[in-house]
PDB file of C-alpha atoms in Angstrom:
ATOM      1  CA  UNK A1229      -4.080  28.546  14.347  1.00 91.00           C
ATOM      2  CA  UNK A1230      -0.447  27.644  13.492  1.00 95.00           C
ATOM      3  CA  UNK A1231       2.013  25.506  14.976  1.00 96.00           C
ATOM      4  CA  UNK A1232       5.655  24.348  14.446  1.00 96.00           C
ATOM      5  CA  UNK A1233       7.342  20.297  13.746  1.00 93.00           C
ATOM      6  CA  UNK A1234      10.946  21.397  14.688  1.00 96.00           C
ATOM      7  CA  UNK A1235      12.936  23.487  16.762  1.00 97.00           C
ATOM      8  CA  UNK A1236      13.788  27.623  16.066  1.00 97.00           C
ATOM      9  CA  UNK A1237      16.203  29.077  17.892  1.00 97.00           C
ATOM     10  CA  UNK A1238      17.199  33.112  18.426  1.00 98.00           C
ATOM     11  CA  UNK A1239      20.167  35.073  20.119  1.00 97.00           C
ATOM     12  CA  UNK A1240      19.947  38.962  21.328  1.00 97.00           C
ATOM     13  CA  UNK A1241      21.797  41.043  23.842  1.00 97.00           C
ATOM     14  CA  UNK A1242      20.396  43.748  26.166  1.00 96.00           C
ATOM     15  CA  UNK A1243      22.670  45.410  28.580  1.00 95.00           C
ATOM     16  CA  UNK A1244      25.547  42.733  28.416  1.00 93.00           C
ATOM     17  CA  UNK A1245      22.545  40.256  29.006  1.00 95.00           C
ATOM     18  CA  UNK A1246      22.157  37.409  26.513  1.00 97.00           C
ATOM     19  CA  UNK A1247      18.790  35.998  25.829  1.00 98.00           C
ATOM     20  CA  UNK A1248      18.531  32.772  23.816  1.00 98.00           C
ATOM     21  CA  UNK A1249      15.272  31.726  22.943  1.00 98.00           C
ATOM     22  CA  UNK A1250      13.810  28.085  21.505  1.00 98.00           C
ATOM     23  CA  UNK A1251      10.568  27.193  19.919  1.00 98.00           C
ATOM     24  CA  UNK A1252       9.981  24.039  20.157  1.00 97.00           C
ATOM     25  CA  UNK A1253       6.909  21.614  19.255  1.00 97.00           C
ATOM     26  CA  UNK A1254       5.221  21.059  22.124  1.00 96.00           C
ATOM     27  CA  UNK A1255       5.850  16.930  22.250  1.00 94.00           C
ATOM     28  CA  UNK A1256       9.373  17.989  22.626  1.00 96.00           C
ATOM     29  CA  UNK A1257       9.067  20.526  25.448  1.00 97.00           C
ATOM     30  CA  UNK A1258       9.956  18.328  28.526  1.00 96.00           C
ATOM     31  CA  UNK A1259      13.249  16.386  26.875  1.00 97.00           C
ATOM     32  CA  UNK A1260      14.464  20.077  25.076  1.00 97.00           C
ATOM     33  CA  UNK A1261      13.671  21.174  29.106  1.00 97.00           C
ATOM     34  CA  UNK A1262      16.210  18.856  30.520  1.00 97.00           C
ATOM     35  CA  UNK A1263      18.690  19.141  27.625  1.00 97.00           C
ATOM     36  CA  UNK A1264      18.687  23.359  28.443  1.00 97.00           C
ATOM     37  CA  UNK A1265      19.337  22.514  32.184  1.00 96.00           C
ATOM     38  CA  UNK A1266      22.133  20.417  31.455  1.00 97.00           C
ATOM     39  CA  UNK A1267      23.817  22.719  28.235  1.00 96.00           C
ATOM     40  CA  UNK A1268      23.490  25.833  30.200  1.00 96.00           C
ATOM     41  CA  UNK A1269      24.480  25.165  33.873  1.00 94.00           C
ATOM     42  CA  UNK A1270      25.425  28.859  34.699  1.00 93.00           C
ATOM     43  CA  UNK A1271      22.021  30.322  32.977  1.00 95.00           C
ATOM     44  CA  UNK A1272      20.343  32.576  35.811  1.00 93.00           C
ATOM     45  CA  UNK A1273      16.968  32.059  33.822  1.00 96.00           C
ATOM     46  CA  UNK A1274      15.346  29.386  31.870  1.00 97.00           C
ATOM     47  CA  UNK A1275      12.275  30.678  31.055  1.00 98.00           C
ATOM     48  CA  UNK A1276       9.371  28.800  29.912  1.00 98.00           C
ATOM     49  CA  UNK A1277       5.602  28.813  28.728  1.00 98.00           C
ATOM     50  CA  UNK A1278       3.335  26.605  26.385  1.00 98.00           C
ATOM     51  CA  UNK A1279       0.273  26.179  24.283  1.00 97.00           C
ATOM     52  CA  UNK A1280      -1.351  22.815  23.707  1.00 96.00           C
ATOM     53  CA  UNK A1281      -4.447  21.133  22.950  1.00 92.00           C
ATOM     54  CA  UNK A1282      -5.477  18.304  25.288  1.00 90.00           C
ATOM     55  CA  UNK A1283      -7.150  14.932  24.391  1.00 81.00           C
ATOM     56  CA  UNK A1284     -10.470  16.802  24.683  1.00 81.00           C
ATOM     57  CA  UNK A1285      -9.385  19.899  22.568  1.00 82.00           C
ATOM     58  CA  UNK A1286      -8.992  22.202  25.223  1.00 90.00           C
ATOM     59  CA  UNK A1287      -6.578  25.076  25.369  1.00 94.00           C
ATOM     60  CA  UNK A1288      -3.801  23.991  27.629  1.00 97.00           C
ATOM     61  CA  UNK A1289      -1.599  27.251  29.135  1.00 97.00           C
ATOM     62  CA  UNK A1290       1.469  27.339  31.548  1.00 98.00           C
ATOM     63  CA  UNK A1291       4.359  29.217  31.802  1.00 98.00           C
ATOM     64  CA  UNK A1292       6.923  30.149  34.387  1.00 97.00           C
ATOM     65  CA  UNK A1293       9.360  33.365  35.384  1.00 97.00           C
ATOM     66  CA  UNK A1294      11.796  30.526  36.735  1.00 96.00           C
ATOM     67  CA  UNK A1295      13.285  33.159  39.593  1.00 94.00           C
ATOM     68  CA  UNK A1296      12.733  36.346  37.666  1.00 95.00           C
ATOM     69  CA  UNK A1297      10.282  38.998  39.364  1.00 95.00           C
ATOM     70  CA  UNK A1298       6.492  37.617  38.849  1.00 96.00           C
ATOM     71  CA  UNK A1299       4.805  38.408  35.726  1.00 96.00           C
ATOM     72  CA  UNK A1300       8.258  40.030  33.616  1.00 97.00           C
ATOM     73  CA  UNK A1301       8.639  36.653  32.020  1.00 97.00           C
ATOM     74  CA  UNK A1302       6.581  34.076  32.241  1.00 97.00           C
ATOM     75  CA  UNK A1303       3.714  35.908  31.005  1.00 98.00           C
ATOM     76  CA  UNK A1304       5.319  37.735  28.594  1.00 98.00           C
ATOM     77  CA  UNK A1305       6.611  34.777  26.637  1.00 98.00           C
ATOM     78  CA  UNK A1306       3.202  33.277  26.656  1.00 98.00           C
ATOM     79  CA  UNK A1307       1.582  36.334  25.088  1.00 97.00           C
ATOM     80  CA  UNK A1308       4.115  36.044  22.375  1.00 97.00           C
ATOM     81  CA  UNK A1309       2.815  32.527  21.746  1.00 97.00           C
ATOM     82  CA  UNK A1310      -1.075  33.722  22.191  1.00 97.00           C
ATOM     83  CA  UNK A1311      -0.311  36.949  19.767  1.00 96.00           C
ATOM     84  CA  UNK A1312       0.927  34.446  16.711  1.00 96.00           C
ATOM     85  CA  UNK A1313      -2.133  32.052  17.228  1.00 96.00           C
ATOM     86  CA  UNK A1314       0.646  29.514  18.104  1.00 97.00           C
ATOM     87  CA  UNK A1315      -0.697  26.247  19.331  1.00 96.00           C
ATOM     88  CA  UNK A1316       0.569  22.438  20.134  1.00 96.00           C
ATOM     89  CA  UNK A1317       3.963  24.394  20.804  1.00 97.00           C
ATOM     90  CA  UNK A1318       6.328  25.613  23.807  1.00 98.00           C
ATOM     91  CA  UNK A1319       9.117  28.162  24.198  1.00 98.00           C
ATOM     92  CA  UNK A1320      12.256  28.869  26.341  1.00 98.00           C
ATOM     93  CA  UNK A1321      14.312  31.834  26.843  1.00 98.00           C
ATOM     94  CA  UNK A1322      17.604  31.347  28.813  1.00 98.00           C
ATOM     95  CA  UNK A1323      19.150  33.960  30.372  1.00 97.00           C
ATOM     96  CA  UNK A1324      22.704  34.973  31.381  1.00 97.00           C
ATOM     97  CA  UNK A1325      22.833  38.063  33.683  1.00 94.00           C
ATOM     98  CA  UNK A1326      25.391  40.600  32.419  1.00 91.00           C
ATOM     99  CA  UNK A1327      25.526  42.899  35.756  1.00 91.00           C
ATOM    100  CA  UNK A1328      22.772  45.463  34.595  1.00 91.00           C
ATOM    101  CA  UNK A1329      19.219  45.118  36.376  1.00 92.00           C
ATOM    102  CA  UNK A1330      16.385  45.599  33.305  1.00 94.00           C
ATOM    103  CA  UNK A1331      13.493  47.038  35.528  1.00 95.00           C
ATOM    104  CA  UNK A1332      10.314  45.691  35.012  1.00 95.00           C
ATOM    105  CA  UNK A1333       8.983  47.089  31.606  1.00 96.00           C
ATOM    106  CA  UNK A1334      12.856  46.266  30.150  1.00 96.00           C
ATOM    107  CA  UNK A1335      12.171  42.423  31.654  1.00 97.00           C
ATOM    108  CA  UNK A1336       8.926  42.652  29.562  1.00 97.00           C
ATOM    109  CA  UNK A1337      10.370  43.706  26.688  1.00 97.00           C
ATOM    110  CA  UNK A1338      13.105  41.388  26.722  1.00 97.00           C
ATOM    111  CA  UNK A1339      11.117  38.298  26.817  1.00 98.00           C
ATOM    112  CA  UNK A1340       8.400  39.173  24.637  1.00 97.00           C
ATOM    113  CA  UNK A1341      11.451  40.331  22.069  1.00 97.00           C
ATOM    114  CA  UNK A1342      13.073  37.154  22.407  1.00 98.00           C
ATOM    115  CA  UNK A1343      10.512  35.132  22.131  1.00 98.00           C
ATOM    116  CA  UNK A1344       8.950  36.828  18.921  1.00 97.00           C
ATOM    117  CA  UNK A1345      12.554  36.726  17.359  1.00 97.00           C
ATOM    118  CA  UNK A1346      12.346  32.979  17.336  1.00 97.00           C
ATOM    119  CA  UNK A1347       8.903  32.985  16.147  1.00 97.00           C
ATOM    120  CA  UNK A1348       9.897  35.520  12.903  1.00 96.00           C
ATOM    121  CA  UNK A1349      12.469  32.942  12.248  1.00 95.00           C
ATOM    122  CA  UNK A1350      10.114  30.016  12.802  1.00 95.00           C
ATOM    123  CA  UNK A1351       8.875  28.009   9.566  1.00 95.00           C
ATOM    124  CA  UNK A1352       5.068  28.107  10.958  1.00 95.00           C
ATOM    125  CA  UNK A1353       2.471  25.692   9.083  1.00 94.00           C
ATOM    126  CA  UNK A1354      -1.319  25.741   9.556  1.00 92.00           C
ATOM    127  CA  UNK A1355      -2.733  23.744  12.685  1.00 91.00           C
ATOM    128  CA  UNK A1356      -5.865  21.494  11.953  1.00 86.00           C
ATOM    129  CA  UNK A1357      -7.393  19.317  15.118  1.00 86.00           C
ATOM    130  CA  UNK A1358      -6.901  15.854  14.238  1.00 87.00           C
ATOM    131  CA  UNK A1359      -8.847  12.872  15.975  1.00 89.00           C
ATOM    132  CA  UNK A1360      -8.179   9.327  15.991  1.00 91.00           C
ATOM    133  CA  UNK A1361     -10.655   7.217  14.015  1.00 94.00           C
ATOM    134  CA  UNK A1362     -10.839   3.477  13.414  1.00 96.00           C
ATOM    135  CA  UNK A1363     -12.993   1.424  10.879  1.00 96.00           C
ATOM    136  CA  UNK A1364     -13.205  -1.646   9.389  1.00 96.00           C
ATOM    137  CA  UNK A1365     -12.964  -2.530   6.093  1.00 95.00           C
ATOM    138  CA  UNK A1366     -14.174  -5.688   4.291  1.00 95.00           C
ATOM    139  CA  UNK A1367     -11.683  -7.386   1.590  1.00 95.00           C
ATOM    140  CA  UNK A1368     -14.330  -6.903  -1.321  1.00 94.00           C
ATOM    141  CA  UNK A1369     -14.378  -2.770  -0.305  1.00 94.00           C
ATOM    142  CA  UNK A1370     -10.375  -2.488  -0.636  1.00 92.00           C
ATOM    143  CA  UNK A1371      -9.896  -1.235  -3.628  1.00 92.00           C
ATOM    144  CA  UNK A1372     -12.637   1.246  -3.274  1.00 92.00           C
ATOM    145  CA  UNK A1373     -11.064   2.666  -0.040  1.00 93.00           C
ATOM    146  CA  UNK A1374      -7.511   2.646  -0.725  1.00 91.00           C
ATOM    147  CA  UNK A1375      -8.557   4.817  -4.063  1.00 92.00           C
ATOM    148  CA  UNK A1376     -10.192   7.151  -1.736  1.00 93.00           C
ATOM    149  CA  UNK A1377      -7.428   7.294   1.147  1.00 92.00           C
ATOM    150  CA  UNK A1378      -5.050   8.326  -1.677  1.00 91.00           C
ATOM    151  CA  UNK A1379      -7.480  10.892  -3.114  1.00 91.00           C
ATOM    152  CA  UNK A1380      -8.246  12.511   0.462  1.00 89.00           C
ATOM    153  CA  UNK A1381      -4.206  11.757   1.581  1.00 88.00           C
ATOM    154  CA  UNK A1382      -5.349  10.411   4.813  1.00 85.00           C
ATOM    155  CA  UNK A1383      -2.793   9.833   7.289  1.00 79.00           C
ATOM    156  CA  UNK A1384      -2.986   6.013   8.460  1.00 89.00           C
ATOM    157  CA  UNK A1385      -1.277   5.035  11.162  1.00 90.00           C
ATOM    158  CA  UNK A1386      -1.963   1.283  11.553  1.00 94.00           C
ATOM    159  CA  UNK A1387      -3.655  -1.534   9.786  1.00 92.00           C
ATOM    160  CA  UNK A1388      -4.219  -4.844  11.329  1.00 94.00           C
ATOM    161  CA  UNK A1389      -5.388  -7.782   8.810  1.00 94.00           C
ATOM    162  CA  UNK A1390      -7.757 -10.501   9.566  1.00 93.00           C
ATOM    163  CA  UNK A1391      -9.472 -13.398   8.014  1.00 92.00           C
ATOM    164  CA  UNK A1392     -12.174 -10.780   6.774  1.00 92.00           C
ATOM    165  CA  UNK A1393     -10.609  -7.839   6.296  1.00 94.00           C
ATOM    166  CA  UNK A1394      -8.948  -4.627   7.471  1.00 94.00           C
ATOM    167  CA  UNK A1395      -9.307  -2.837  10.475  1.00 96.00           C
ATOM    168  CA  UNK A1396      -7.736   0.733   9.794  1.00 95.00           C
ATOM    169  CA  UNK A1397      -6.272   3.417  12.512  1.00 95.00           C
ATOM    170  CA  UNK A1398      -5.981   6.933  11.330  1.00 93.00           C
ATOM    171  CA  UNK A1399      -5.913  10.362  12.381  1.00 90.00           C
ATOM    172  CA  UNK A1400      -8.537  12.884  10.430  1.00 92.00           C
ATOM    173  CA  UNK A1401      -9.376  16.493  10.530  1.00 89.00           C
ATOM    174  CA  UNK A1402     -12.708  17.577  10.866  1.00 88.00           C
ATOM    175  CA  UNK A1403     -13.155  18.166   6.907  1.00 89.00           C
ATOM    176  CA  UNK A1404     -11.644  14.331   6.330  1.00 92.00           C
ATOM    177  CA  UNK A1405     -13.638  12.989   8.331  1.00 92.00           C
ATOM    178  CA  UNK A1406     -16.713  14.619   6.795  1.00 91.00           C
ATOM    179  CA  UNK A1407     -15.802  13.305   3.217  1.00 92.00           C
ATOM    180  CA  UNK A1408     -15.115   9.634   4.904  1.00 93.00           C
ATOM    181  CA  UNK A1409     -18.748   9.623   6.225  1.00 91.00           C
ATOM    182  CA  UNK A1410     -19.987  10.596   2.938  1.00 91.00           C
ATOM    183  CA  UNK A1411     -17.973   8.394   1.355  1.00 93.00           C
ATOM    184  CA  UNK A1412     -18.898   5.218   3.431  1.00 91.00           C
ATOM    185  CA  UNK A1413     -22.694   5.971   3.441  1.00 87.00           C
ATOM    186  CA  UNK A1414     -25.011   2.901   2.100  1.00 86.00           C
ATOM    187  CA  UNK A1415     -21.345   0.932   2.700  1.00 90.00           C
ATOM    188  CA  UNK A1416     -22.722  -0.709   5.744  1.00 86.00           C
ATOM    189  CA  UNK A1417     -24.460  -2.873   4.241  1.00 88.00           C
ATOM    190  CA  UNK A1418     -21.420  -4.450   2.657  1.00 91.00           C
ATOM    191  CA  UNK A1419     -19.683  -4.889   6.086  1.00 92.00           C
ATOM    192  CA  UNK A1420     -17.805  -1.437   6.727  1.00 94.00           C
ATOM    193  CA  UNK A1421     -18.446  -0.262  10.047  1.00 93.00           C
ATOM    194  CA  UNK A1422     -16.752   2.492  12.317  1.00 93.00           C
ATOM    195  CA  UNK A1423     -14.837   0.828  15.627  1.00 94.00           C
ATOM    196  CA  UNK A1424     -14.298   4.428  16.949  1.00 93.00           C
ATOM    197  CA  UNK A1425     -15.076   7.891  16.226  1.00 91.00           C
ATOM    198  CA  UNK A1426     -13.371  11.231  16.852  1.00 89.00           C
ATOM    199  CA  UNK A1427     -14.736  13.307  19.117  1.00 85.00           C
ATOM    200  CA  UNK A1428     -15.944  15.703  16.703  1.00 82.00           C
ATOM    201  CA  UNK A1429     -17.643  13.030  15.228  1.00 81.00           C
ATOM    202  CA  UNK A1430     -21.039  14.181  16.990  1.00 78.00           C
ATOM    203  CA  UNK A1431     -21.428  17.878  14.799  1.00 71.00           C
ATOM    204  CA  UNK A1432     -22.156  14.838  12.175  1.00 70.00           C
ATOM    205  CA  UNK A1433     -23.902  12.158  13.124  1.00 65.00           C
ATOM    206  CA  UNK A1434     -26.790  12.033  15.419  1.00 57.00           C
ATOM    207  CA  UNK A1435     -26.867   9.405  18.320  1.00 47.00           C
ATOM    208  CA  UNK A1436     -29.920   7.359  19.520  1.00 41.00           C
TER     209      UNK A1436
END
């Protein structure tokens, strides 16, 4: 899988029609949506489709020909996304009519083109599921786990402090959190404990 963290944008012409496309990541897809209504008034088209994983890592697919004849655009554009093993991503072609009908197959053509064209220019990075996890950590372990969250480069997002000790928010990839179990076994005893677990969580530890 791949994904993107910023916008890619692409231009073409096809009989005096001009296709722009954007690739977007997919947590910007609704606001970039409303800015393209508002930039491009006299568009005929503002095509659309996406790719995301939902909160129980499930494929997520939409897309829409937005006025253009069924299936020459909407579809089209998504197979672009499904053909690059894009995820966590969405994509928008807008359209201004130059006088010249396409046809069906040069509809096709146009929007998978388009779409691809901003893909090619796209900066892609590898996609990893990540999974929100949240332990606690005792004051006297510390030093032990901060030495391991900077060997691993975990991403934290939050720590909240108490009288005790640390409770720590982060999100991990299936191969982090493997080394943090490792890591904390026998640690129990010494008051770590696990406040949440990803979902993945059960291809590792079995549940009584």
């Amino acid at each position: 899988m791949q994904s993107i963290n910023e916008i890619f944008t692409a231009k073409q012409e096809i009989k005096k029609s001009t296709f722009i496309s954007y690739l977007c990541p997919f947590d910007e897809f609704k606001t970039l949506h409303e800015k393209l209504k508002l930039e491009h008034p006299k568009a005929v088209h503002i095509v659309w489709a996406y790719r995301h994983y939902n909160e129980f890592f499930q494929i997520v697919e939409n897309q829409s020909d937005d006025g253009e004849p069924k299936g020459t655009s909407g579809p089209p554009s998504l197979n672009a996304l499904r053909g690059a093993n894009l995820i966590n991503c969405g994509v928008f072609v807008v359209r201004y009519f130059g006088g010249i009908k396409l046809g069906t197959g040069g509809l096709v053509r146009a929007y998978s083109t388009s779409v691809n064209l901003a893909i090619n220019g796209a900066n892609l990075i590898p996609f990893e599921i990540k999974d929100d996890c949240i332990f606690f950590i005792p004051f006297i372990l510390t030093r032990k786990f901060e030495y391991f969250f900077e060997k691993e480069n975990l991403q934290i997002t939050n720590k909240t402090f108490n009288q005790n000790g640390c409770v720590v928010e982060c999100k991990l990839t299936q191969n982090a959190f493997a080394s943090l179990l490792e890591f904390s076994t026998n640690l129990e005893n010494q008051g770590f404990n696990f406040l949440a677990l990803p979902l993945f969580a059960k291809d590792f530890i079995r549940f009584s």
